[in-house]
């Protein structure tokens, strides 16, 4: 299934994408795409429905983030071998983890705000995992059963905040609007091989990232297993899993977003995003 949320910010409703590309309202079935609505039992009930039995949404409403009320937004750094190479970093022996602020999550086509004082705002197309049943101490062989689905994430980053201000990466990762998610939450049964999906990103029509999940150092199942050794993964938690090469920081000289750019990105089978980057206005 391809699940999504539509409507004005803060007023989104859950929906299902039907075979013809229409939106079918799920608000009579689940309150939102959040928490317990993302467990295996809940998703099975939705899958059993006939899409034609659900109300068809009219018009072209705004698409919101594909998951709501995220409590834990976990990110993985330097998880693509070719991206690590472009930054000059060593291949990590274990996953590098940090957090993005859950309240930085926005819809896939919403504006992204360049933070006040930013000089080095950057882009990162990433595969995100949305947790379903979750748990602690999950075995790698059981990890896919703990996942509700996958989506596209733009892990927008401010490199000066991240690398030049001391402390952890979180400073440059959780600014408001730095977490576009969606358009769809694609359930695991619809993804043939999560470790073989093309992914790309363009800035003003120029393709700058062109990679594949096959170059991930630590795959999706391993990451769920690994992270669950340190924290409990709850339904609706999001793990964004790293980016392929082509980020602005990797250019010589580096290239960063100043405002006025249009960034488009996508992952094979998971949909596309498009954001206008706009300067901060106090």
mmCIF file of C-alpha atoms in Angstrom:
data_model
loop_
_atom_site.group_PDB
_atom_site.id
_atom_site.type_symbol
_atom_site.label_atom_id
_atom_site.label_comp_id
_atom_site.label_asym_id
_atom_site.label_seq_id
_atom_site.Cartn_x
_atom_site.Cartn_y
_atom_site.Cartn_z
ATOM 1 C CA UNK A 1 0.000 0.000 0.000
ATOM 2 C CA UNK A 2 0.902 3.631 -0.447
ATOM 3 C CA UNK A 3 -0.414 5.607 2.514
ATOM 4 C CA UNK A 4 -0.333 9.371 2.890
ATOM 5 C CA UNK A 5 -1.773 12.384 4.680
ATOM 6 C CA UNK A 6 -3.508 15.340 3.076
ATOM 7 C CA UNK A 7 -4.865 18.706 4.132
ATOM 8 C CA UNK A 8 -3.716 21.977 5.657
ATOM 9 C CA UNK A 9 -0.835 21.880 8.167
ATOM 10 C CA UNK A 10 -2.105 20.583 11.496
ATOM 11 C CA UNK A 11 -5.366 19.407 9.936
ATOM 12 C CA UNK A 12 -4.152 16.476 7.842
ATOM 13 C CA UNK A 13 -6.239 13.352 7.306
ATOM 14 C CA UNK A 14 -4.988 9.850 6.481
ATOM 15 C CA UNK A 15 -5.506 8.468 2.997
ATOM 16 C CA UNK A 16 -4.664 5.578 0.710
ATOM 17 C CA UNK A 17 -3.483 5.932 -2.892
ATOM 18 C CA UNK A 18 -5.696 3.839 -5.166
ATOM 19 C CA UNK A 19 -4.661 2.097 -8.395
ATOM 20 C CA UNK A 20 -5.674 5.115 -10.488
ATOM 21 C CA UNK A 21 -3.709 7.597 -8.374
ATOM 22 C CA UNK A 22 -6.761 8.867 -6.491
ATOM 23 C CA UNK A 23 -6.730 9.614 -2.776
ATOM 24 C CA UNK A 24 -9.100 7.522 -0.669
ATOM 25 C CA UNK A 25 -9.907 8.983 2.735
ATOM 26 C CA UNK A 26 -9.055 6.719 5.700
ATOM 27 C CA UNK A 27 -10.241 8.999 8.496
ATOM 28 C CA UNK A 28 -13.253 6.748 9.086
ATOM 29 C CA UNK A 29 -10.906 3.810 9.617
ATOM 30 C CA UNK A 30 -7.959 5.261 11.575
ATOM 31 C CA UNK A 31 -7.558 8.651 13.285
ATOM 32 C CA UNK A 32 -4.208 9.337 11.601
ATOM 33 C CA UNK A 33 -1.071 7.649 10.293
ATOM 34 C CA UNK A 34 0.536 7.617 13.703
ATOM 35 C CA UNK A 35 1.316 5.331 16.613
ATOM 36 C CA UNK A 36 -0.799 2.196 16.856
ATOM 37 C CA UNK A 37 -2.365 2.816 13.427
ATOM 38 C CA UNK A 38 1.019 1.752 11.999
ATOM 39 C CA UNK A 39 1.233 -1.650 13.691
ATOM 40 C CA UNK A 40 1.055 -4.821 11.600
ATOM 41 C CA UNK A 41 -2.458 -5.603 12.849
ATOM 42 C CA UNK A 42 -3.743 -2.143 11.901
ATOM 43 C CA UNK A 43 -2.086 -2.183 8.474
ATOM 44 C CA UNK A 44 -3.579 -5.633 7.789
ATOM 45 C CA UNK A 45 -7.079 -4.250 8.444
ATOM 46 C CA UNK A 46 -6.458 -1.377 6.034
ATOM 47 C CA UNK A 47 -5.079 -3.709 3.380
ATOM 48 C CA UNK A 48 -8.212 -5.853 3.614
ATOM 49 C CA UNK A 49 -10.398 -2.898 2.629
ATOM 50 C CA UNK A 50 -11.528 -2.298 -0.936
ATOM 51 C CA UNK A 51 -10.160 1.147 -1.886
ATOM 52 C CA UNK A 52 -13.343 1.803 -3.890
ATOM 53 C CA UNK A 53 -15.326 1.554 -0.651
ATOM 54 C CA UNK A 54 -13.508 4.585 0.772
ATOM 55 C CA UNK A 55 -14.458 8.213 0.018
ATOM 56 C CA UNK A 56 -12.600 9.692 -2.956
ATOM 57 C CA UNK A 57 -10.840 12.963 -2.095
ATOM 58 C CA UNK A 58 -11.646 15.745 -4.551
ATOM 59 C CA UNK A 59 -9.276 18.331 -5.935
ATOM 60 C CA UNK A 60 -5.512 18.496 -5.393
ATOM 61 C CA UNK A 61 -4.990 19.020 -1.683
ATOM 62 C CA UNK A 62 -1.661 19.697 -0.022
ATOM 63 C CA UNK A 63 0.210 16.506 0.871
ATOM 64 C CA UNK A 64 1.515 16.442 4.424
ATOM 65 C CA UNK A 65 4.269 14.377 5.996
ATOM 66 C CA UNK A 66 3.358 10.703 5.621
ATOM 67 C CA UNK A 67 3.550 9.999 9.351
ATOM 68 C CA UNK A 68 2.216 12.072 12.249
ATOM 69 C CA UNK A 69 3.143 12.573 15.903
ATOM 70 C CA UNK A 70 6.684 11.258 15.486
ATOM 71 C CA UNK A 71 8.258 10.902 18.919
ATOM 72 C CA UNK A 72 11.738 9.807 17.873
ATOM 73 C CA UNK A 73 13.440 10.951 14.659
ATOM 74 C CA UNK A 74 16.720 9.053 14.447
ATOM 75 C CA UNK A 75 19.344 9.637 11.763
ATOM 76 C CA UNK A 76 22.372 7.685 10.583
ATOM 77 C CA UNK A 77 25.524 9.492 9.464
ATOM 78 C CA UNK A 78 28.082 8.471 6.831
ATOM 79 C CA UNK A 79 26.143 5.324 5.917
ATOM 80 C CA UNK A 80 26.977 5.261 2.198
ATOM 81 C CA UNK A 81 30.450 4.109 1.234
ATOM 82 C CA UNK A 82 30.631 6.519 -1.708
ATOM 83 C CA UNK A 83 29.429 9.456 0.414
ATOM 84 C CA UNK A 84 32.002 8.718 3.127
ATOM 85 C CA UNK A 85 34.657 8.710 0.407
ATOM 86 C CA UNK A 86 33.636 12.145 -0.937
ATOM 87 C CA UNK A 87 33.859 13.664 2.547
ATOM 88 C CA UNK A 88 37.228 12.038 3.237
ATOM 89 C CA UNK A 89 35.844 10.178 6.241
ATOM 90 C CA UNK A 90 36.726 6.627 7.250
ATOM 91 C CA UNK A 91 34.103 3.906 6.824
ATOM 92 C CA UNK A 92 32.356 3.643 10.223
ATOM 93 C CA UNK A 93 32.819 0.358 12.090
ATOM 94 C CA UNK A 94 29.381 0.847 13.667
ATOM 95 C CA UNK A 95 26.468 3.091 12.650
ATOM 96 C CA UNK A 96 26.837 6.760 13.591
ATOM 97 C CA UNK A 97 23.583 7.868 15.217
ATOM 98 C CA UNK A 98 22.170 11.310 15.940
ATOM 99 C CA UNK A 99 18.716 12.818 16.313
ATOM 100 C CA UNK A 100 16.731 15.261 14.261
ATOM 101 C CA UNK A 101 14.086 17.262 16.123
ATOM 102 C CA UNK A 102 10.685 15.665 15.460
ATOM 103 C CA UNK A 103 9.128 19.114 15.083
ATOM 104 C CA UNK A 104 11.323 19.787 12.027
ATOM 105 C CA UNK A 105 9.145 17.374 10.024
ATOM 106 C CA UNK A 106 7.113 18.952 7.207
ATOM 107 C CA UNK A 107 5.323 17.811 4.077
ATOM 108 C CA UNK A 108 7.252 16.690 1.003
ATOM 109 C CA UNK A 109 6.462 19.824 -0.994
ATOM 110 C CA UNK A 110 6.414 22.422 1.771
ATOM 111 C CA UNK A 111 8.852 25.331 1.791
ATOM 112 C CA UNK A 112 12.156 24.794 3.588
ATOM 113 C CA UNK A 113 13.377 27.795 5.573
ATOM 114 C CA UNK A 114 17.068 28.712 5.498
ATOM 115 C CA UNK A 115 17.856 29.289 9.205
ATOM 116 C CA UNK A 116 18.757 32.689 10.599
ATOM 117 C CA UNK A 117 22.499 33.196 10.228
ATOM 118 C CA UNK A 118 22.966 30.190 7.965
ATOM 119 C CA UNK A 119 25.853 30.143 5.502
ATOM 120 C CA UNK A 120 26.005 26.417 4.707
ATOM 121 C CA UNK A 121 22.541 24.896 4.248
ATOM 122 C CA UNK A 122 22.862 21.602 2.373
ATOM 123 C CA UNK A 123 20.706 18.841 0.879
ATOM 124 C CA UNK A 124 20.602 15.048 1.428
ATOM 125 C CA UNK A 125 18.205 12.600 -0.266
ATOM 126 C CA UNK A 126 17.647 9.687 2.108
ATOM 127 C CA UNK A 127 15.632 6.521 2.571
ATOM 128 C CA UNK A 128 13.604 6.709 5.789
ATOM 129 C CA UNK A 129 12.242 3.759 7.758
ATOM 130 C CA UNK A 130 8.934 4.137 9.601
ATOM 131 C CA UNK A 131 8.604 1.761 12.524
ATOM 132 C CA UNK A 132 5.506 -0.418 12.891
ATOM 133 C CA UNK A 133 5.428 -2.837 15.818
ATOM 134 C CA UNK A 134 8.963 -1.933 16.896
ATOM 135 C CA UNK A 135 10.403 -3.143 20.184
ATOM 136 C CA UNK A 136 13.741 -3.588 21.925
ATOM 137 C CA UNK A 137 16.580 -6.008 21.119
ATOM 138 C CA UNK A 138 15.117 -6.892 17.720
ATOM 139 C CA UNK A 139 17.001 -9.627 15.849
ATOM 140 C CA UNK A 140 18.116 -8.681 12.348
ATOM 141 C CA UNK A 141 16.109 -11.584 10.901
ATOM 142 C CA UNK A 142 12.963 -10.132 12.524
ATOM 143 C CA UNK A 143 13.627 -6.498 11.695
ATOM 144 C CA UNK A 144 11.488 -6.224 8.548
ATOM 145 C CA UNK A 145 8.475 -7.419 10.533
ATOM 146 C CA UNK A 146 9.011 -4.477 12.907
ATOM 147 C CA UNK A 147 8.825 -1.940 10.054
ATOM 148 C CA UNK A 148 5.582 -0.339 8.820
ATOM 149 C CA UNK A 149 7.122 0.975 5.617
ATOM 150 C CA UNK A 150 9.535 3.333 3.901
ATOM 151 C CA UNK A 151 9.494 6.897 2.596
ATOM 152 C CA UNK A 152 11.651 9.632 1.109
ATOM 153 C CA UNK A 153 13.394 12.077 3.442
ATOM 154 C CA UNK A 154 15.375 15.211 2.670
ATOM 155 C CA UNK A 155 17.798 15.349 5.596
ATOM 156 C CA UNK A 156 18.368 19.096 5.230
ATOM 157 C CA UNK A 157 21.538 20.093 7.077
ATOM 158 C CA UNK A 158 23.340 23.278 8.094
ATOM 159 C CA UNK A 159 27.011 22.302 7.906
ATOM 160 C CA UNK A 160 28.443 25.191 9.940
ATOM 161 C CA UNK A 161 25.993 24.501 12.768
ATOM 162 C CA UNK A 162 26.719 20.773 12.448
ATOM 163 C CA UNK A 163 30.515 20.829 12.268
ATOM 164 C CA UNK A 164 31.834 24.188 13.427
ATOM 165 C CA UNK A 165 29.820 25.002 16.554
ATOM 166 C CA UNK A 166 31.004 22.205 18.859
ATOM 167 C CA UNK A 167 29.100 19.290 20.319
ATOM 168 C CA UNK A 168 26.859 16.934 18.401
ATOM 169 C CA UNK A 169 25.531 17.028 14.848
ATOM 170 C CA UNK A 170 22.007 17.735 16.105
ATOM 171 C CA UNK A 171 22.657 21.498 16.003
ATOM 172 C CA UNK A 172 22.697 21.451 12.218
ATOM 173 C CA UNK A 173 20.032 18.832 11.646
ATOM 174 C CA UNK A 174 16.882 19.841 13.501
ATOM 175 C CA UNK A 175 16.176 23.406 12.381
ATOM 176 C CA UNK A 176 12.515 24.120 11.574
ATOM 177 C CA UNK A 177 11.414 22.519 8.251
ATOM 178 C CA UNK A 178 14.630 20.423 7.999
ATOM 179 C CA UNK A 179 12.714 17.119 7.777
ATOM 180 C CA UNK A 180 10.465 16.801 4.707
ATOM 181 C CA UNK A 181 8.920 13.277 4.683
ATOM 182 C CA UNK A 182 6.810 11.593 2.017
ATOM 183 C CA UNK A 183 4.840 11.822 -0.190
ATOM 184 C CA UNK A 184 3.931 8.235 0.644
ATOM 185 C CA UNK A 185 4.518 5.699 3.362
ATOM 186 C CA UNK A 186 5.068 2.605 1.212
ATOM 187 C CA UNK A 187 4.454 -0.619 3.133
ATOM 188 C CA UNK A 188 7.157 -3.276 3.159
ATOM 189 C CA UNK A 189 5.174 -5.749 1.054
ATOM 190 C CA UNK A 190 5.320 -3.331 -1.888
ATOM 191 C CA UNK A 191 9.115 -2.974 -1.889
ATOM 192 C CA UNK A 192 10.831 -5.877 -3.657
ATOM 193 C CA UNK A 193 14.403 -5.112 -2.556
ATOM 194 C CA UNK A 194 14.948 -2.183 -0.232
ATOM 195 C CA UNK A 195 18.714 -2.476 -0.794
ATOM 196 C CA UNK A 196 18.485 -1.864 -4.537
ATOM 197 C CA UNK A 197 16.560 1.380 -5.053
ATOM 198 C CA UNK A 198 17.769 4.278 -7.173
ATOM 199 C CA UNK A 199 17.774 7.670 -5.444
ATOM 200 C CA UNK A 200 18.431 11.164 -6.787
ATOM 201 C CA UNK A 201 18.301 14.885 -6.021
ATOM 202 C CA UNK A 202 18.348 17.975 -8.238
ATOM 203 C CA UNK A 203 18.995 21.637 -7.429
ATOM 204 C CA UNK A 204 17.330 24.003 -9.911
ATOM 205 C CA UNK A 205 17.125 21.160 -12.420
ATOM 206 C CA UNK A 206 20.767 20.079 -12.095
ATOM 207 C CA UNK A 207 21.169 16.505 -10.924
ATOM 208 C CA UNK A 208 23.686 16.548 -8.083
ATOM 209 C CA UNK A 209 22.923 13.246 -6.330
ATOM 210 C CA UNK A 210 22.443 10.012 -8.243
ATOM 211 C CA UNK A 211 22.901 6.918 -6.094
ATOM 212 C CA UNK A 212 21.404 3.696 -4.848
ATOM 213 C CA UNK A 213 20.558 2.080 -1.544
ATOM 214 C CA UNK A 214 22.858 -0.771 -2.588
ATOM 215 C CA UNK A 215 25.874 1.280 -1.447
ATOM 216 C CA UNK A 216 24.556 1.596 2.116
ATOM 217 C CA UNK A 217 27.175 0.379 4.589
ATOM 218 C CA UNK A 218 24.530 -0.796 7.055
ATOM 219 C CA UNK A 219 21.253 -1.962 5.511
ATOM 220 C CA UNK A 220 17.739 -1.185 6.714
ATOM 221 C CA UNK A 221 17.218 -4.439 8.622
ATOM 222 C CA UNK A 222 20.577 -4.185 10.359
ATOM 223 C CA UNK A 223 19.910 -0.575 11.395
ATOM 224 C CA UNK A 224 16.602 -1.492 13.048
ATOM 225 C CA UNK A 225 18.345 -4.359 14.850
ATOM 226 C CA UNK A 226 21.300 -2.184 15.874
ATOM 227 C CA UNK A 227 19.343 0.853 17.071
ATOM 228 C CA UNK A 228 16.970 -1.344 19.082
ATOM 229 C CA UNK A 229 19.938 -2.444 21.214
ATOM 230 C CA UNK A 230 20.182 1.088 22.602
ATOM 231 C CA UNK A 231 16.595 2.381 22.637
ATOM 232 C CA UNK A 232 13.066 1.069 22.270
ATOM 233 C CA UNK A 233 11.599 1.664 18.845
ATOM 234 C CA UNK A 234 7.918 2.615 19.022
ATOM 235 C CA UNK A 235 5.254 2.670 16.299
ATOM 236 C CA UNK A 236 5.700 5.790 14.201
ATOM 237 C CA UNK A 237 9.372 6.361 15.010
ATOM 238 C CA UNK A 238 11.399 7.382 11.963
ATOM 239 C CA UNK A 239 14.952 6.340 11.065
ATOM 240 C CA UNK A 240 16.564 8.197 8.172
ATOM 241 C CA UNK A 241 19.399 6.096 6.883
ATOM 242 C CA UNK A 242 22.065 8.278 5.246
ATOM 243 C CA UNK A 243 22.753 9.798 1.851
ATOM 244 C CA UNK A 244 24.684 8.930 -1.325
ATOM 245 C CA UNK A 245 27.392 11.255 -2.724
ATOM 246 C CA UNK A 246 26.653 14.620 -4.276
ATOM 247 C CA UNK A 247 25.885 16.792 -1.254
ATOM 248 C CA UNK A 248 26.913 20.436 -1.423
ATOM 249 C CA UNK A 249 29.674 19.913 1.122
ATOM 250 C CA UNK A 250 31.347 17.431 -1.228
ATOM 251 C CA UNK A 251 31.718 19.863 -4.151
ATOM 252 C CA UNK A 252 35.025 21.600 -4.776
ATOM 253 C CA UNK A 253 34.498 24.336 -3.842
ATOM 254 C CA UNK A 254 31.492 23.470 -1.636
ATOM 255 C CA UNK A 255 28.046 24.637 -2.763
ATOM 256 C CA UNK A 256 25.300 25.647 -0.367
ATOM 257 C CA UNK A 257 21.703 26.872 -0.545
ATOM 258 C CA UNK A 258 21.098 30.569 0.069
ATOM 259 C CA UNK A 259 17.371 30.800 -0.695
ATOM 260 C CA UNK A 260 15.489 30.954 -3.976
ATOM 261 C CA UNK A 261 16.471 27.457 -5.093
ATOM 262 C CA UNK A 262 14.088 24.643 -5.998
ATOM 263 C CA UNK A 263 15.164 21.192 -4.807
ATOM 264 C CA UNK A 264 13.540 18.038 -6.186
ATOM 265 C CA UNK A 265 14.351 14.519 -5.046
ATOM 266 C CA UNK A 266 13.040 10.995 -5.149
ATOM 267 C CA UNK A 267 13.596 7.302 -4.557
ATOM 268 C CA UNK A 268 12.533 4.538 -6.928
ATOM 269 C CA UNK A 269 9.030 3.355 -5.995
ATOM 270 C CA UNK A 270 8.712 5.744 -3.041
ATOM 271 C CA UNK A 271 7.735 8.958 -4.823
ATOM 272 C CA UNK A 272 9.185 12.431 -5.249
ATOM 273 C CA UNK A 273 9.482 15.669 -3.290
ATOM 274 C CA UNK A 274 9.825 19.301 -4.401
ATOM 275 C CA UNK A 275 10.768 22.160 -2.091
ATOM 276 C CA UNK A 276 11.326 25.871 -2.469
ATOM 277 C CA UNK A 277 14.153 27.010 -0.188
ATOM 278 C CA UNK A 278 13.351 30.419 1.276
ATOM 279 C CA UNK A 279 15.404 32.790 3.457
ATOM 280 C CA UNK A 280 14.497 33.204 7.110
ATOM 281 C CA UNK A 281 12.285 36.196 7.858
ATOM 282 C CA UNK A 282 12.066 37.356 11.456
#
